[in-house]
CSV table of C-alpha atoms in Angstrom, one decimal:
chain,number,residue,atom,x,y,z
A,1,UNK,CA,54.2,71.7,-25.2
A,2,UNK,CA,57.8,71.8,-25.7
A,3,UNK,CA,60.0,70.5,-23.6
A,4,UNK,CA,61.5,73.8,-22.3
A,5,UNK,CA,58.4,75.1,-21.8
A,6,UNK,CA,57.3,72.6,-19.8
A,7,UNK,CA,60.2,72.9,-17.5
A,8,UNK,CA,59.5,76.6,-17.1
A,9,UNK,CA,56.2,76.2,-16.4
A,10,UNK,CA,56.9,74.0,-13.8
A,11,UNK,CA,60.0,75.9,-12.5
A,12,UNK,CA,57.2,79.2,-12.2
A,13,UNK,CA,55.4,77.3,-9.6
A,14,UNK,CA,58.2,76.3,-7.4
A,15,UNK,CA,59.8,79.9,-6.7
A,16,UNK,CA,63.0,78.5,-6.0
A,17,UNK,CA,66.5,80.8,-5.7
A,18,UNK,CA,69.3,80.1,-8.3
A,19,UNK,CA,72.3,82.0,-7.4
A,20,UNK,CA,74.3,83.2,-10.6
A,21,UNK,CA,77.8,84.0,-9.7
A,22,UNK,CA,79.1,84.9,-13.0
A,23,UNK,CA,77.4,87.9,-12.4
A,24,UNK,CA,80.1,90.7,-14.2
A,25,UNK,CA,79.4,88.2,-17.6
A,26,UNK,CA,76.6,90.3,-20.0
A,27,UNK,CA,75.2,86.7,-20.9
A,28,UNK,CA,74.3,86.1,-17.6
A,29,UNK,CA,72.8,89.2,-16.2
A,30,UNK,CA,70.7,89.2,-19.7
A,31,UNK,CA,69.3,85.6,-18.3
A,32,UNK,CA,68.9,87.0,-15.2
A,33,UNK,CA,66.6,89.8,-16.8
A,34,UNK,CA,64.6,87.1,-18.5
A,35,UNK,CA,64.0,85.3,-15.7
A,36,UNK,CA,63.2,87.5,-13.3
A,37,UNK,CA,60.5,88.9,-16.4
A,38,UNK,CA,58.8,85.9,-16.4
A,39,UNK,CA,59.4,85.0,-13.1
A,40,UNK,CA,60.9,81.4,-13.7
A,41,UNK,CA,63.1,81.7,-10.6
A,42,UNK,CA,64.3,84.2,-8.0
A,43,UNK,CA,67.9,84.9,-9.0
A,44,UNK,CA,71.3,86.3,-6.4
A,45,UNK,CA,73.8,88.1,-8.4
A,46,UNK,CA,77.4,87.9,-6.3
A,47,UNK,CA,79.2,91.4,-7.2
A,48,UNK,CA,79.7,94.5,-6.3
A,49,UNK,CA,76.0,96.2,-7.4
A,50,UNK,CA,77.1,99.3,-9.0
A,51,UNK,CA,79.8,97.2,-11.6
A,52,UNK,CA,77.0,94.5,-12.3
A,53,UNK,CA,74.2,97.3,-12.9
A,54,UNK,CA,77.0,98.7,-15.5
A,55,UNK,CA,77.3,95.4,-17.2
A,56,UNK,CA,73.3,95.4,-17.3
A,57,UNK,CA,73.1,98.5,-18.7
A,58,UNK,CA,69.5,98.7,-20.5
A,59,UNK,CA,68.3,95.6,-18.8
A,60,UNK,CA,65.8,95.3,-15.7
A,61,UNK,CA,67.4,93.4,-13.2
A,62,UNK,CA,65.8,95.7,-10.4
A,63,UNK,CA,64.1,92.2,-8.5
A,64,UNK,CA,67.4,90.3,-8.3
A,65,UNK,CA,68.9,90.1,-5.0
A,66,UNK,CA,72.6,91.3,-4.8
A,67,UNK,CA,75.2,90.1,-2.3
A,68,UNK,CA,78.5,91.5,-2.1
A,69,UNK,CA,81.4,89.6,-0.8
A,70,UNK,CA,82.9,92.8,0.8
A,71,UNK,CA,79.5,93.0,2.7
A,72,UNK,CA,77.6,90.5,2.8
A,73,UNK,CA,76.4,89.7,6.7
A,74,UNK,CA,76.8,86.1,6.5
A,75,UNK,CA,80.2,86.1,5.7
A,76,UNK,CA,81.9,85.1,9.4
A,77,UNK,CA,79.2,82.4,9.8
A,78,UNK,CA,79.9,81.0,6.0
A,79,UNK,CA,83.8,81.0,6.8
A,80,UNK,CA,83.6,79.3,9.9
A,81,UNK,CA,81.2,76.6,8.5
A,82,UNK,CA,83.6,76.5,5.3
A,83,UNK,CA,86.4,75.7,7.8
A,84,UNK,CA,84.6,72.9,9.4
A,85,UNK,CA,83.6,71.3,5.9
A,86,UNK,CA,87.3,71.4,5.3
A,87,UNK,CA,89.5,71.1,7.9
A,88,UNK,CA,90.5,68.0,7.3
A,89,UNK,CA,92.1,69.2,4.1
A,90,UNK,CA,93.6,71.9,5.8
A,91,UNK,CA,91.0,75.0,5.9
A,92,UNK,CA,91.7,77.7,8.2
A,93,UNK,CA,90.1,80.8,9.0
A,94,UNK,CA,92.1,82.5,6.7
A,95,UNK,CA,91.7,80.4,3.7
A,96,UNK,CA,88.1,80.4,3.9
A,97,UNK,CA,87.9,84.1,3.9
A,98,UNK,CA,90.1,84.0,1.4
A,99,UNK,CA,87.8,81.7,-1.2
A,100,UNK,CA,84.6,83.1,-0.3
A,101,UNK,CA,85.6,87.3,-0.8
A,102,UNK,CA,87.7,86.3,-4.2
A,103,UNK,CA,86.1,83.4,-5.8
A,104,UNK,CA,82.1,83.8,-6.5
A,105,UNK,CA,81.8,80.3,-7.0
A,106,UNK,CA,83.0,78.8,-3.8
A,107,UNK,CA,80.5,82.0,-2.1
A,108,UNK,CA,77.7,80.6,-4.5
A,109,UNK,CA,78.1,76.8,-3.7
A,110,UNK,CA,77.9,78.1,0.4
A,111,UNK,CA,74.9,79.9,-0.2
A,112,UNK,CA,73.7,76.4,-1.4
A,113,UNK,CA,74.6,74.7,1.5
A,114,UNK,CA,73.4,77.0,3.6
A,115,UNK,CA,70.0,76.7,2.1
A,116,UNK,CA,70.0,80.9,0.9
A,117,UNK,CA,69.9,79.6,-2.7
A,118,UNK,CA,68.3,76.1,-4.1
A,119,UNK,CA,71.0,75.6,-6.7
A,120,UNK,CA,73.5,77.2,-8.6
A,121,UNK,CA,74.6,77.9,-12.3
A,122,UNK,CA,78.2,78.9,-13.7
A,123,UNK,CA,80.2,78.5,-16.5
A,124,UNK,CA,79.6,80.6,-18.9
A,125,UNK,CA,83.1,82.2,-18.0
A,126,UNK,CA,84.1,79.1,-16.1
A,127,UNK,CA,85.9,76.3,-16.8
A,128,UNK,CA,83.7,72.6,-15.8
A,129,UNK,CA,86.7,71.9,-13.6
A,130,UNK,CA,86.2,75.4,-11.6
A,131,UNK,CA,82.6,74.9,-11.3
A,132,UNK,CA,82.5,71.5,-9.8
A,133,UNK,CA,85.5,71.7,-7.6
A,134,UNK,CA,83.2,73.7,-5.3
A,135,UNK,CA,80.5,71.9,-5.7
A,136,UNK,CA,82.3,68.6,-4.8
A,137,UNK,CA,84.2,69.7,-2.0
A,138,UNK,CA,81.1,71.1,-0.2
A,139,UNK,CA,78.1,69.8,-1.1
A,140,UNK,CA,79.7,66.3,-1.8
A,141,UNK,CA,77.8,63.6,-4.0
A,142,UNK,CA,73.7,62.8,-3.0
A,143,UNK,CA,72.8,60.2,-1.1
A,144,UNK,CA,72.9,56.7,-2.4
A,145,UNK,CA,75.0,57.7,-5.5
A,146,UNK,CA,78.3,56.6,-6.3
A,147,UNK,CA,79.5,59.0,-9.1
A,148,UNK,CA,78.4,62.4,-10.5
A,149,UNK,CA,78.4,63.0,-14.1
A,150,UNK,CA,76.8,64.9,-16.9
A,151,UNK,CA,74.2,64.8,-19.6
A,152,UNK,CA,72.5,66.7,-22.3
A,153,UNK,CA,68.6,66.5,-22.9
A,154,UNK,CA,68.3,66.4,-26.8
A,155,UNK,CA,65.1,67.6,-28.4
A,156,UNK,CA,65.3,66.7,-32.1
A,157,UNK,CA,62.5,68.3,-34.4
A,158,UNK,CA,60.2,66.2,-36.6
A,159,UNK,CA,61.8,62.7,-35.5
A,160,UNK,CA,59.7,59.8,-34.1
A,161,UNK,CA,62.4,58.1,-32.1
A,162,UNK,CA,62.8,58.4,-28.8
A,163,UNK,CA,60.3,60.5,-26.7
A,164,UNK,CA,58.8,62.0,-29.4
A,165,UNK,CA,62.7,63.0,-30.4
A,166,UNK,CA,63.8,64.1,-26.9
A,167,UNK,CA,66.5,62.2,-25.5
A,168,UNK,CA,69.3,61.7,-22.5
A,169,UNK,CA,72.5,61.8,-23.8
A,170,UNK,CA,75.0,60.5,-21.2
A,171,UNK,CA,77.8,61.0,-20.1
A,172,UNK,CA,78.6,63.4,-22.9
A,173,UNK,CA,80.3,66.2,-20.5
A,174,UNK,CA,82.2,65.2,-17.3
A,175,UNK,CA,83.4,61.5,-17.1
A,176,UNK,CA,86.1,60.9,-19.6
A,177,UNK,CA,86.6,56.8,-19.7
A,178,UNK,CA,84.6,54.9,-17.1
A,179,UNK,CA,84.8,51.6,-16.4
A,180,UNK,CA,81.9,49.2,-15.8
A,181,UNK,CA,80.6,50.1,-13.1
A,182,UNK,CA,81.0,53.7,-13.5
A,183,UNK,CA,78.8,53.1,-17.1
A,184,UNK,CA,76.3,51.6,-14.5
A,185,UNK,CA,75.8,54.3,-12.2
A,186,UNK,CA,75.2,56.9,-15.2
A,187,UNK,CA,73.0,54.6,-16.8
A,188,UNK,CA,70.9,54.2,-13.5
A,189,UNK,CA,71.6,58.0,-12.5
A,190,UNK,CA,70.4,59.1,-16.5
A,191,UNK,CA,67.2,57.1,-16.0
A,192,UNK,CA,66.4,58.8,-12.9
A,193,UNK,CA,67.1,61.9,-14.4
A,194,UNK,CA,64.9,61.3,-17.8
A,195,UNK,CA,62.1,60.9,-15.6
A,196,UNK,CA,62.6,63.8,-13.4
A,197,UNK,CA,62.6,66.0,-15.8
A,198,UNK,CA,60.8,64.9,-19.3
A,199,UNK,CA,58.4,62.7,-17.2
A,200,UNK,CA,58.6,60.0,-19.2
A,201,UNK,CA,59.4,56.4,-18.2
A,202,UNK,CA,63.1,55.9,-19.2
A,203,UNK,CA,64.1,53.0,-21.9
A,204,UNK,CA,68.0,53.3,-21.4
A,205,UNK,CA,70.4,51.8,-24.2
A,206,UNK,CA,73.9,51.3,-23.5
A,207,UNK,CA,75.9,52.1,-26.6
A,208,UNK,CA,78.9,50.5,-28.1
A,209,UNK,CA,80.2,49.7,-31.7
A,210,UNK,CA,78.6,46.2,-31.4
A,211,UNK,CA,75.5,44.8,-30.9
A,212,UNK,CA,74.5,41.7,-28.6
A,213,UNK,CA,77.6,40.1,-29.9
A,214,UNK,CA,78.2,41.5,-33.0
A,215,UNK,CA,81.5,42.4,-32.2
A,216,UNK,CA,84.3,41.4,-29.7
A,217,UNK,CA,86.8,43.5,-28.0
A,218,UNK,CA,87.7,44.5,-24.7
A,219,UNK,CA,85.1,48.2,-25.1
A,220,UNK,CA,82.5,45.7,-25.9
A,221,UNK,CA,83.2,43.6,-23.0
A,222,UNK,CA,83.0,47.2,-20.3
A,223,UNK,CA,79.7,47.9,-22.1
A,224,UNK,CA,78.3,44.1,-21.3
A,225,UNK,CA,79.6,44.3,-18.4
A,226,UNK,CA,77.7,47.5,-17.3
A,227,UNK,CA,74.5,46.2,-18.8
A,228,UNK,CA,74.9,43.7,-16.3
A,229,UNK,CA,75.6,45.3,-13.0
A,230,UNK,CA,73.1,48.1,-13.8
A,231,UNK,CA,70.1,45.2,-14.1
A,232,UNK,CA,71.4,43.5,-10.9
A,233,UNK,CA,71.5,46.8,-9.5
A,234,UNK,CA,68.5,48.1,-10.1
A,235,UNK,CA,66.1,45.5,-12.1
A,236,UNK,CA,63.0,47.8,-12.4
A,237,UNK,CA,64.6,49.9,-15.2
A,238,UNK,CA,64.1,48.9,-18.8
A,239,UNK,CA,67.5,48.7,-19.8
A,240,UNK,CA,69.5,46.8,-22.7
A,241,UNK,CA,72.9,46.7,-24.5
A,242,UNK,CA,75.2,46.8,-25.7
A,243,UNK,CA,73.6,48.2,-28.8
A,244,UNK,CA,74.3,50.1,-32.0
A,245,UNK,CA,72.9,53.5,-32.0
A,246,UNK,CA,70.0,52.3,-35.0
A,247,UNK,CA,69.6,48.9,-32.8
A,248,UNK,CA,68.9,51.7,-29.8
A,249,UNK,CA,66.7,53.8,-31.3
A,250,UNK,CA,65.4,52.3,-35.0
A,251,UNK,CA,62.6,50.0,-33.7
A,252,UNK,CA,62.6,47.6,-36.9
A,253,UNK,CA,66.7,47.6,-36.4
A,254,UNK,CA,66.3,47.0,-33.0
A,255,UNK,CA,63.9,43.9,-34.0
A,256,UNK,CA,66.6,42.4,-36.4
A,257,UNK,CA,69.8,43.0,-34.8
A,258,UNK,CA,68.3,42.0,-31.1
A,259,UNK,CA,65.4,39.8,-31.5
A,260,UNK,CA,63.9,39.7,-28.0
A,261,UNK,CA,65.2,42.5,-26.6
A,262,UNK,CA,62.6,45.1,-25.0
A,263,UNK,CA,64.6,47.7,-25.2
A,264,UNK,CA,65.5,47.6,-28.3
A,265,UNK,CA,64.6,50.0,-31.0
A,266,UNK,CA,62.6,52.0,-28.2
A,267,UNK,CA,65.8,53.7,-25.9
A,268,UNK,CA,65.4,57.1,-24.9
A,269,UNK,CA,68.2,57.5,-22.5
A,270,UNK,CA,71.2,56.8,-24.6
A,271,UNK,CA,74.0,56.0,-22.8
A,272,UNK,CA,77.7,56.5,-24.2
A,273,UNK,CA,81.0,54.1,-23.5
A,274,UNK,CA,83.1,57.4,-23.1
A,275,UNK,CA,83.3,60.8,-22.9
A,276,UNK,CA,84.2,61.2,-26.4
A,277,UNK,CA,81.6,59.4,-28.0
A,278,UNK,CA,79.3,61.6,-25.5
A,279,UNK,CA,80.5,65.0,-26.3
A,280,UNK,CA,80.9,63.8,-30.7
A,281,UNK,CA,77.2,62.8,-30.5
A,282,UNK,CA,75.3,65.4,-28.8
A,283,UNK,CA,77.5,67.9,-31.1
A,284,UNK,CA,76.6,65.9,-34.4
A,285,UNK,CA,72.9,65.8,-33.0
A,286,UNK,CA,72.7,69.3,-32.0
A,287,UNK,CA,74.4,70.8,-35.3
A,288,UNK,CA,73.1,68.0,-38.1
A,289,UNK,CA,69.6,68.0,-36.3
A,290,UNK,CA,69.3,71.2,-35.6
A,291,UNK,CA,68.1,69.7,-32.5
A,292,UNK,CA,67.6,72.3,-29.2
A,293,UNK,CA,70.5,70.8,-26.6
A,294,UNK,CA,70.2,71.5,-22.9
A,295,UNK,CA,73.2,71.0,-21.3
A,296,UNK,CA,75.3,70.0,-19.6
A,297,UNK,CA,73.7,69.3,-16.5
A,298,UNK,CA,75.1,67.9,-13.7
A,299,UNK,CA,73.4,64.8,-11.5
A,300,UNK,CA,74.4,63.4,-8.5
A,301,UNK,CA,75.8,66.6,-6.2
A,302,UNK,CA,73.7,66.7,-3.5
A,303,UNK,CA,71.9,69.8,-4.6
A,304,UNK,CA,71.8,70.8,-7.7
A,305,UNK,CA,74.9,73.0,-9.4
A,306,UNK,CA,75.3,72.9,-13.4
A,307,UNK,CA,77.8,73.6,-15.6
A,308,UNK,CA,77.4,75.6,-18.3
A,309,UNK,CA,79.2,75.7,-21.9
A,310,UNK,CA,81.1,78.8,-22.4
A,311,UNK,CA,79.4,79.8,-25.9
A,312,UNK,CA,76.2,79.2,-24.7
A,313,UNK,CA,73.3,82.3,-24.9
A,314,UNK,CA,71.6,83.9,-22.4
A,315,UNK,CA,68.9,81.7,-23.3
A,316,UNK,CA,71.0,79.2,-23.0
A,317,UNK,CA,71.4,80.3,-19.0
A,318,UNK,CA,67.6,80.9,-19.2
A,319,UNK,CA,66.9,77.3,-19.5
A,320,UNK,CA,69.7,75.6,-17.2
A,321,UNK,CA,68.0,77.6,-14.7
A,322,UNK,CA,64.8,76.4,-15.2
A,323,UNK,CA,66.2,72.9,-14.9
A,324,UNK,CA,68.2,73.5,-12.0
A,325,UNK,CA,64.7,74.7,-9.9
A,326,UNK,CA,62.9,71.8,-11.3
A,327,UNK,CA,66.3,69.4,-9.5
A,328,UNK,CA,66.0,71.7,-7.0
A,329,UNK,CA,62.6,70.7,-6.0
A,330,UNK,CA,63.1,66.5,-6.5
C-alpha cells in the first residue's frame, strides 16, 4: 500500500475535525468534497455559507460543518480567551474581535485550541508566514520541543533506497539557516515524525558537502556539530553525519566513504544544513523523480496546523489533511 493510502486509511478510523479556513478558495472546497466522500476526516469551512456554496458550485459539500464569523455562538467566549492568550502583547477586547471576524486563520487556529477542530490546514491562498503566525502565538510550540520546522515526505517510484523510496526531507520549508543546535532538534523532531507517520524506524543522515572529514569549512563544522548534540541528546536514534547525499543513501557509498558507520548508506530521514539545500532537493526530487511530495508539514506546534504550497491541488489538500488527523491523533 502506498504511502498516502495508508495515511488515509488510518485517518478514516480516527474521525478527527480539520478546519479549512481558506474556504472562498475552489481548491479547497474541491478537497473538502473529497474528503467528506470518502470520509477521511470531518471538515469546518469558515465563511459566509451561501458565498462558499457558490464557490462549490457542482460539488457535494452538504456534510461539512459551516461557521460564520458574523454568527458563530462562540465568538464572545473565543475573544475573551484570545485576550487572555495575549494580553501580554497587548490584546484587548477589541483586537480579538477584530482578528477572529476578519482573519479565518486566527478563527481556525482558536477552534484548535478550543478543542472544536483537531488541526488545521491553510495555505493554499496563504502565505507560510500568515499561517504560522497564528499558530505560534496561540497554540505555542509542543511540549519538550525547542523549535518548529518543516518537512516534506518524499515517495520516489521504483528506487530501493530509503524506505522502499519514501523519505523525510527536512527542513526544506520553514527554517532558513540554523545553527547547530537548531540542525539537532529537526533531526530529532524528523525522526519522530518518520515514525509517526511512515511507521518505519527512522535512520536519520545529516547532510553536508563533506563526508566524515572529507572536507573542512565552517558548514561542515555546524553539521558535526549537530551530529553531536543530537546523539548526546537523544542516543537511541540511529543517526550519522555529516554525509554526502550517496554516502546517506547509496549503501556500497556509504561503506567506502564511512567505513563503520551504521547509518551510512541506509538514512531515510535526510536532514538538510539549510533551508535552501531543503527547498532545492525536494524540488529536484519531486520534478527529476517524478516522486509524489507531501508537504510541507509542520512539526512541533502543539497541535497540529500545516502549511500548504500555494500551487498545490486539491489533492494536494486531500492528503495534508489526512496527515494532519493522523498528528492529530499522536
Amino acid at each position: 500500500m502506498s504511502f498516502i493510502n495508508n495515511i488515509k486509511n488510518r485517518a478514516k478510523k480516527l474521525n478527527q475535525t480539520i478546519v479549512l479556513p481558506e474556504s472562498l478558495e475552489r481548491r479547497t472546497v474541491e478537497a473538502a468534497a473529497k474528503i467528506l466522500d470518502e470520509e477521511i476526516a470531518r471538515v469546518i469551512l469558515i465563511g459566509n455559507k451561501d458565498e462558499i456554496a457558490k464557490v462549490a458550485e457542482g460539488l457535494d459539500i452538504s456534510k461539512a460543518i459551516f461557521v460564520d464569523p458574523s454568527s458563530f455562538d462562540k465568538m464572545n467566549d473565543y475573544v475573551k480567551d484570545l485576550v487572555e492568550l495575549r494580553k501580554n502583547k497587548g490584546m484587548t477586547c477589541e483586537k480579538a474581535e477584530e482578528l477572529l471576524k476578519k482573519d479565518p486563520l486566527y478563527l481556525g487556529v482558536m477552534m484548535v485550541k478550543e478543542g472544536m477542530a483537531d488541526g488545521m490546514v491553510a495555505g493554499a491562498v496563504n502565505a507560510t508566514a500568515n499561517v504560522l503566525r497564528p499558530s505560534l502565538q496561540i497554540l505555542k510550540t509542543a511540549p519538550g520541543t525547542k523549535l518548529v520546522s518543516a518537512f516534506f515526505v518524499m515517495v520516489v517510484p521504483n528506487c530501493e533506497y530509503g524506505a522502499n523510496g519514501t523519505f523525510l526531507f527536512s527542513d526544506s520549508g520553514l527554517v532558513q539557516n540554523p545553527n547547530s543546535e537548531e540542525l539537532a532538534s529537526i533531526a530529532i523532531s524528523s525522526a519522530k515524525s518518520f515514525e509517526d507517520l511512515v511507521e518505519v524506524e527512522p535512520v536519520v543522515g545529516m547532510l553536508s558537502h563533506s563526508t566524515k572529514g572529507s572536507a573542512k569549512h565552517a558548514d561542515v563544522d555546524k553539521v558535526v556539530e549537530a551530529v553531536k548534540i543530537a546523539k548526546e541528546q537523544n542516543p537511541d536514534i540511529k543517526l550519522d553525519g555529516e554525509f554526502q547525499l550517496d554516502a546517506a543513501i547509496v549503501p556500497s557509498v556509504g561503506a567506502s566513504k564511512a567505513p563503520g558507520s551504521e547509518v551510512a548508506g541506509k538514512v531515510n530521514v535526510l536532514v538538510f544544513p539549510d533551508l535552501d539545500a531543503g527547498n532545492i532537493g525536494y524540488k529536484l526530487t519531486q520534478r527529476l523523480a517524478k516522486a509524489e511530495a507531501y508537504g510541507p508539514i509542520t512539526q512541533g506546534i502543539a497541535k497540529p496546523v500545516n502549511d500548504l504550497s500555494r500551487g498545490c491541488t486539491a489533492d494536494d489538500i486531500v492528503g495534508v489533511v489526512a496527515i494532519t488527523a493522523v498528528q492529530a491523533s499522536l
